[in-house]
Amino acid sequence: MTNINIKKILSTYDKNNITIATVCSHSSLQIFNGARREGFKTLGISVGEIKKFYDAFPLGKPNEFFIVEKYKDIIKYSDELKEKNVIIIPHGSFVEYLGARNFLKLDLPTFGNRNVLLWESDRNKERKWLESAGLTMPQEIKDPRQIDKPVIVKYHGAKGGKGFFIAKTYEEFSKRVEKDKLYSIQEFVMGTRYYLHYFYSPIQSNAYKLSKGSLQLLSMDRRDETTIDEVQRLGSIAELEELGIHPTFVVTGNIPIVMRESLLPKVFRMGEAVVEKSLELFGGVIGSFCLETVVTEELEFKVFEISARIVAGTNPYVSGSPYSELIQPGLSTGRRIAQEIKYATKHDVLDKILT
Ligand code: AMP
């Protein structure tokens, strides 16, 4: 749990002069652009050096850079950052490189509910949360000897799909598994992948209404993963595996996508259930979150993961998505986050969306 006293820190802040900050990576161009469009100052925390590529994107460049030697040093500079009235927008790289434990200790107002980390980073707790919300997850195989259909083996804490592999039998599993690492084995779900980008506001009720606040669907994407997504250019997976060439699941980019409209009610029911359960378990998954799903040929969703913050899959939509356009033209997730902070500042409820 995070024990940061947000109200106390906020009482020292100049609310008319808030700076939106994030680490220069992942979805930072979109976050800076969205903050800028809502009238905020922006600060880019950059590790090692100023990243030159921002010069090529003036509307996604932060007003100011803050250089640290290594990610873990961000903790050391929290007083300096507080003087700049900084609100941190965490993203996947931010949390991963800083480390979950350090992130929980970071003595700065952070968008979203940091307590979600305890439920999200432990695969057993994540499953408990999603299944108790009524979502269907891929079956888990506890004993590798019981592998009797294609499975995907995932190493704990491995981000971006690194090291994951497919096995169809116990023998294949044994040959490939790295025994010194913690892993879990899931049924490999056949279907098409959709990564759904939601936004939950506990303080505004002008969207899909929940018991407290409301829910939006801002966009969706499909991840582009090397080599699995293009391996068929060389031959079938079975053929290649015989040659000792195994597909990998390393994320290299994101592809925009829309879903058949008749599935949208299910998408909202899933989002609703996840939020309602999160309110019960740990005070709510606040702001952006993403359900990573496979839709089967029976048109059922199987959810294999949740990400409880802005995901890089929102990056194709800096100027809006086919869904967010129906909320407000030009609305990106980065901009929606800035709007939430603006609304909360105006109504003096910042402590309801920051931890
Ligand atoms: P994850 O780290 O759980 O997001 O998984 C990395 C990638 O592996 C995903 O983006 C999917 O392409 C694939 N994947 C994960 N779990 C499954 C599953 N149960 N069935 C099929 N593909 C999966």
XYZ file of C-alpha atoms and ligand atoms in Angstrom:
378
model
C 0.000 0.000 0.000
C 1.129 3.526 -0.600
C 1.232 5.687 2.514
C 1.814 8.986 0.786
C -0.241 11.810 2.292
C -1.599 13.321 -0.892
C -3.762 15.939 0.778
C -0.746 17.246 2.667
C 1.409 17.487 -0.456
C -1.405 19.108 -2.419
C -1.925 21.712 0.309
C 1.533 23.064 -0.544
C 0.814 23.180 -4.301
C -0.038 26.223 -6.381
C -3.138 24.778 -8.083
C -3.063 27.394 -10.807
C 0.379 26.337 -11.812
C 0.337 22.553 -12.049
C 2.941 20.800 -14.175
C 2.166 17.463 -15.800
C 5.200 15.225 -15.754
C 6.144 11.812 -17.009
C 9.186 9.845 -18.007
C 10.321 10.445 -21.599
C 9.297 7.119 -23.128
C 6.280 4.869 -23.886
C 3.352 7.279 -24.425
C 5.036 10.513 -23.374
C 4.528 12.358 -26.687
C 0.787 11.810 -26.337
C 0.740 12.719 -22.626
C 2.679 15.965 -23.209
C 0.566 16.824 -26.225
C -2.688 16.187 -24.319
C -1.526 18.232 -21.323
C -0.422 21.088 -23.567
C -3.785 21.147 -25.323
C -5.498 21.490 -21.947
C -3.228 24.388 -20.998
C -0.800 22.663 -18.611
C 2.928 23.104 -18.369
C 4.795 19.859 -19.011
C 7.978 18.343 -17.708
C 9.819 15.386 -19.188
C 11.900 13.278 -16.839
C 14.697 11.965 -18.981
C 17.228 9.367 -18.014
C 20.826 10.213 -18.872
C 20.306 12.905 -21.482
C 17.748 15.025 -23.291
C 16.204 12.896 -26.000
C 16.854 14.693 -29.263
C 13.886 13.238 -31.135
C 11.464 15.514 -29.230
C 12.780 18.436 -31.324
C 11.164 16.796 -34.314
C 7.753 16.803 -32.589
C 7.230 20.308 -31.182
C 3.633 19.622 -30.099
C 4.698 16.525 -28.164
C 7.786 18.066 -26.572
C 7.749 18.913 -22.868
C 8.269 22.548 -21.868
C 11.122 21.472 -19.654
C 13.378 18.455 -19.241
C 14.471 17.102 -15.881
C 17.529 14.914 -16.236
C 18.240 12.067 -13.838
C 21.126 9.632 -14.015
C 18.971 6.570 -13.494
C 15.282 5.897 -12.971
C 15.664 5.084 -9.292
C 17.009 8.612 -8.710
C 13.565 10.093 -9.361
C 12.737 9.286 -5.726
C 15.663 11.446 -4.570
C 14.431 14.509 -6.408
C 10.861 14.488 -5.157
C 11.281 17.729 -3.152
C 12.610 19.536 -6.188
C 9.737 18.192 -8.284
C 7.178 19.197 -5.640
C 8.358 22.779 -5.934
C 7.321 22.631 -9.570
C 3.814 21.476 -8.536
C 4.327 18.275 -10.418
C 1.644 15.641 -10.990
C 3.119 12.405 -12.303
C 1.391 10.442 -15.058
C 2.646 6.879 -14.736
C 2.945 4.652 -17.783
C 4.187 1.090 -18.263
C 7.859 1.971 -18.702
C 7.767 4.391 -15.777
C 6.524 1.704 -13.388
C 8.708 -1.032 -14.787
C 12.010 0.849 -14.751
C 11.418 2.557 -11.432
C 10.280 -0.758 -9.938
C 6.887 -1.355 -8.335
C 8.210 -0.977 -4.796
C 9.893 2.363 -5.520
C 6.839 3.540 -7.401
C 4.710 2.902 -4.307
C 7.177 4.954 -2.255
C 7.396 7.873 -4.693
C 6.509 10.895 -2.610
C 4.701 12.805 -5.385
C 1.050 13.086 -6.452
C 0.490 10.408 -9.063
C -2.481 10.083 -11.395
C -4.529 6.929 -10.693
C -4.658 4.531 -7.778
C -1.232 3.124 -6.988
C -2.756 0.426 -4.778
C -3.855 -1.352 -7.944
C -0.260 -2.539 -8.336
C -0.698 -5.127 -5.601
C -3.529 -6.703 -7.582
C -2.064 -6.258 -10.992
C 1.526 -7.404 -10.566
C 0.682 -10.681 -8.824
C -0.812 -13.065 -11.419
C -2.860 -14.935 -8.783
C -4.410 -11.781 -7.384
C -5.033 -10.422 -10.868
C -6.951 -13.609 -11.683
C -8.917 -13.346 -8.435
C -9.912 -9.765 -9.261
C -10.961 -10.427 -12.860
C -12.688 -13.764 -12.269
C -14.560 -12.517 -9.230
C -15.773 -9.688 -11.482
C -17.287 -12.372 -13.726
C -14.743 -12.143 -16.573
C -13.500 -15.283 -18.307
C -9.759 -15.767 -18.313
C -7.776 -18.380 -20.234
C -7.602 -21.616 -18.299
C -4.519 -21.932 -16.116
C -2.548 -25.179 -16.253
C -1.011 -25.828 -12.846
C 0.919 -28.985 -13.708
C 2.872 -28.939 -17.006
C 2.389 -32.707 -17.266
C -1.243 -31.931 -17.989
C -0.557 -29.929 -21.123
C -2.891 -31.461 -23.709
C -3.502 -28.459 -25.975
C -1.501 -25.417 -27.082
C -0.416 -23.304 -24.118
C 1.523 -20.099 -23.681
C 4.179 -20.020 -20.986
C 4.714 -16.627 -19.363
C 7.527 -15.657 -17.057
C 6.524 -13.555 -14.076
C 7.471 -9.921 -14.316
C 8.635 -10.324 -17.938
C 7.280 -7.277 -19.722
C 6.592 -6.952 -23.406
C 6.159 -10.696 -23.819
C 9.899 -11.359 -23.546
C 10.786 -15.043 -23.323
C 7.173 -16.246 -23.623
C 6.747 -19.384 -25.675
C 4.103 -21.737 -27.024
C 4.106 -25.436 -26.209
C 1.737 -28.152 -27.311
C 3.040 -31.028 -25.195
C 4.855 -31.598 -21.907
C 7.981 -32.588 -23.857
C 8.007 -29.304 -25.775
C 7.473 -27.429 -22.542
C 10.349 -29.229 -20.778
C 12.737 -28.561 -23.652
C 12.119 -24.830 -23.656
C 11.329 -23.780 -20.097
C 13.912 -21.870 -18.058
C 13.509 -23.670 -14.766
C 15.135 -20.997 -12.602
C 12.379 -18.489 -13.456
C 8.846 -18.243 -12.080
C 6.317 -18.939 -14.799
C 2.649 -19.577 -15.365
C 1.030 -21.672 -18.060
C -2.153 -20.583 -19.800
C -4.291 -22.166 -22.449
C -3.406 -20.483 -25.774
C -6.729 -18.943 -26.751
C -7.570 -19.143 -30.441
C -9.220 -16.012 -31.760
C -8.520 -12.374 -32.531
C -6.880 -9.985 -30.108
C -8.368 -6.678 -28.970
C -6.740 -4.421 -26.398
C -9.508 -2.211 -24.987
C -8.654 1.249 -23.677
C -11.061 2.403 -20.990
C -11.161 5.534 -18.854
C -12.876 5.455 -15.485
C -13.704 8.716 -13.762
C -14.823 8.449 -10.134
C -15.704 12.169 -10.147
C -17.667 12.708 -13.377
C -20.930 11.048 -14.289
C -21.413 12.179 -17.874
C -20.603 8.820 -19.533
C -21.599 5.142 -19.016
C -22.823 5.389 -15.429
C -21.455 3.209 -12.659
C -22.321 3.014 -8.959
C -19.827 5.855 -8.538
C -18.702 7.987 -11.484
C -18.667 6.797 -15.080
C -16.812 4.869 -17.729
C -15.628 5.666 -21.258
C -14.146 3.590 -24.032
C -11.568 5.794 -25.751
C -9.996 3.415 -28.247
C -8.665 -0.067 -28.954
C -5.603 -1.502 -30.653
C -3.889 -4.705 -31.579
C -0.289 -5.138 -30.570
C 2.269 -5.918 -33.201
C 4.483 -8.620 -31.777
C 7.697 -9.895 -33.267
C 8.162 -12.515 -34.513
C 4.793 -14.252 -34.027
C 2.793 -11.747 -36.085
C 4.839 -12.076 -39.274
C 6.482 -15.441 -38.895
C 4.155 -16.922 -41.502
C 6.105 -15.039 -44.183
C 8.753 -17.695 -43.797
C 6.637 -20.782 -43.216
C 4.205 -22.336 -40.777
C 5.083 -22.260 -37.096
C 5.229 -26.069 -37.062
C 7.700 -26.117 -39.966
C 9.894 -23.490 -38.397
C 9.871 -25.127 -34.988
C 11.261 -28.259 -36.591
C 14.209 -26.139 -37.648
C 14.546 -24.808 -34.096
C 13.073 -21.387 -34.942
C 10.526 -20.416 -32.296
C 8.123 -17.474 -32.476
C 8.512 -14.715 -29.872
C 6.065 -12.165 -28.442
C 8.107 -8.995 -28.153
C 5.972 -5.880 -28.668
C 7.308 -3.571 -31.370
C 4.287 -1.400 -32.128
C 0.526 -0.982 -32.116
C -2.077 -1.184 -34.845
C -5.379 0.728 -34.724
C -8.508 -1.350 -34.863
C -12.293 -1.208 -34.358
C -14.612 -3.984 -33.318
C -17.969 -5.088 -34.674
C -20.431 -2.755 -33.043
C -22.611 -5.537 -31.635
C -19.776 -6.467 -29.268
C -19.685 -3.046 -27.599
C -22.337 -3.839 -24.951
C -20.129 -6.722 -23.766
C -17.093 -4.423 -23.755
C -18.891 -2.014 -21.423
C -20.237 -4.769 -19.196
C -16.704 -6.104 -18.735
C -15.302 -2.647 -17.996
C -18.107 -1.973 -15.560
C -17.561 -5.252 -13.695
C -13.818 -4.668 -13.430
C -14.298 -1.175 -12.017
C -17.069 -2.162 -9.574
C -14.954 -5.034 -8.225
C -11.906 -2.763 -7.960
C -13.914 -0.274 -5.880
C -14.703 -3.104 -3.501
C -11.170 -4.517 -3.379
C -8.857 -1.507 -3.254
C -10.646 1.777 -3.815
C -10.984 1.623 -7.587
C -8.918 1.494 -10.758
C -8.874 5.226 -11.454
C -8.318 6.763 -14.899
C -7.012 4.724 -17.823
C -6.901 0.971 -17.887
C -6.744 -1.664 -20.579
C -8.225 -5.131 -20.848
C -6.200 -7.403 -23.098
C -8.583 -9.834 -24.728
C -9.013 -12.550 -27.300
C -12.408 -12.861 -28.995
C -13.191 -16.462 -29.860
C -15.256 -17.724 -32.786
C -18.216 -17.975 -30.390
C -17.766 -14.191 -29.964
C -16.766 -14.619 -26.353
C -14.107 -12.528 -24.691
C -11.254 -14.149 -22.845
C -9.248 -11.615 -20.874
C -5.613 -12.551 -20.381
C -4.305 -9.389 -18.722
C -5.178 -5.994 -17.287
C -2.976 -2.906 -17.420
C -4.061 -0.301 -14.930
C -2.693 2.839 -16.575
C -2.241 4.423 -19.999
C -1.026 1.778 -22.463
C 1.124 2.387 -25.527
C -1.760 1.022 -27.609
C -3.379 4.458 -27.263
C -0.525 6.048 -29.255
C -2.141 5.662 -32.691
C -4.841 8.052 -31.459
C -3.036 11.306 -30.627
C -5.764 13.121 -32.557
C -8.674 10.920 -31.498
C -10.010 7.455 -32.292
C -13.210 6.252 -34.001
C -14.651 5.993 -30.462
C -13.246 9.067 -28.746
C -14.313 11.209 -31.713
C -17.868 10.461 -30.572
C -17.061 11.939 -27.171
C -15.105 14.974 -28.254
C -13.203 15.622 -31.494
C -9.453 15.191 -31.084
C -9.641 13.407 -27.739
C -6.630 11.212 -26.961
C -6.138 9.289 -23.723
C -3.324 11.706 -22.833
C -5.674 14.618 -23.291
C -8.458 12.881 -21.347
C -6.077 12.460 -18.398
C -5.240 16.173 -18.517
C -8.945 17.009 -18.641
C -9.599 14.899 -15.566
C -6.861 16.728 -13.666
C -8.249 20.071 -14.833
C -11.785 19.147 -13.750
C -10.576 17.863 -10.372
C -8.540 21.017 -9.786
C -11.526 23.219 -10.567
C -13.834 21.257 -8.233
C -11.200 20.784 -5.541
C -11.287 16.963 -5.708
C -7.734 16.237 -6.853
C -7.296 13.848 -3.927
C -10.001 11.614 -5.476
C -7.953 10.897 -8.601
C -4.384 11.029 -7.293
C -2.531 8.761 -4.902
P 0.928 -10.588 -21.931
O 2.287 -10.250 -21.394
O 0.111 -11.398 -20.984
O 0.232 -9.338 -22.403
O 1.143 -11.509 -23.216
C 1.970 -11.135 -24.327
C 1.313 -11.552 -25.619
O 1.116 -12.968 -25.666
C -0.067 -10.978 -25.836
O -0.039 -9.682 -26.362
C -0.710 -11.981 -26.775
O -0.320 -11.799 -28.111
C -0.125 -13.290 -26.313
N -0.981 -13.973 -25.333
C -0.941 -13.831 -23.995
N -1.793 -14.663 -23.375
C -2.398 -15.356 -24.358
C -3.370 -16.423 -24.373
N -3.835 -16.937 -23.237
N -3.736 -16.909 -25.566
C -3.229 -16.430 -26.718
N -2.296 -15.467 -26.763
C -1.878 -14.929 -25.607
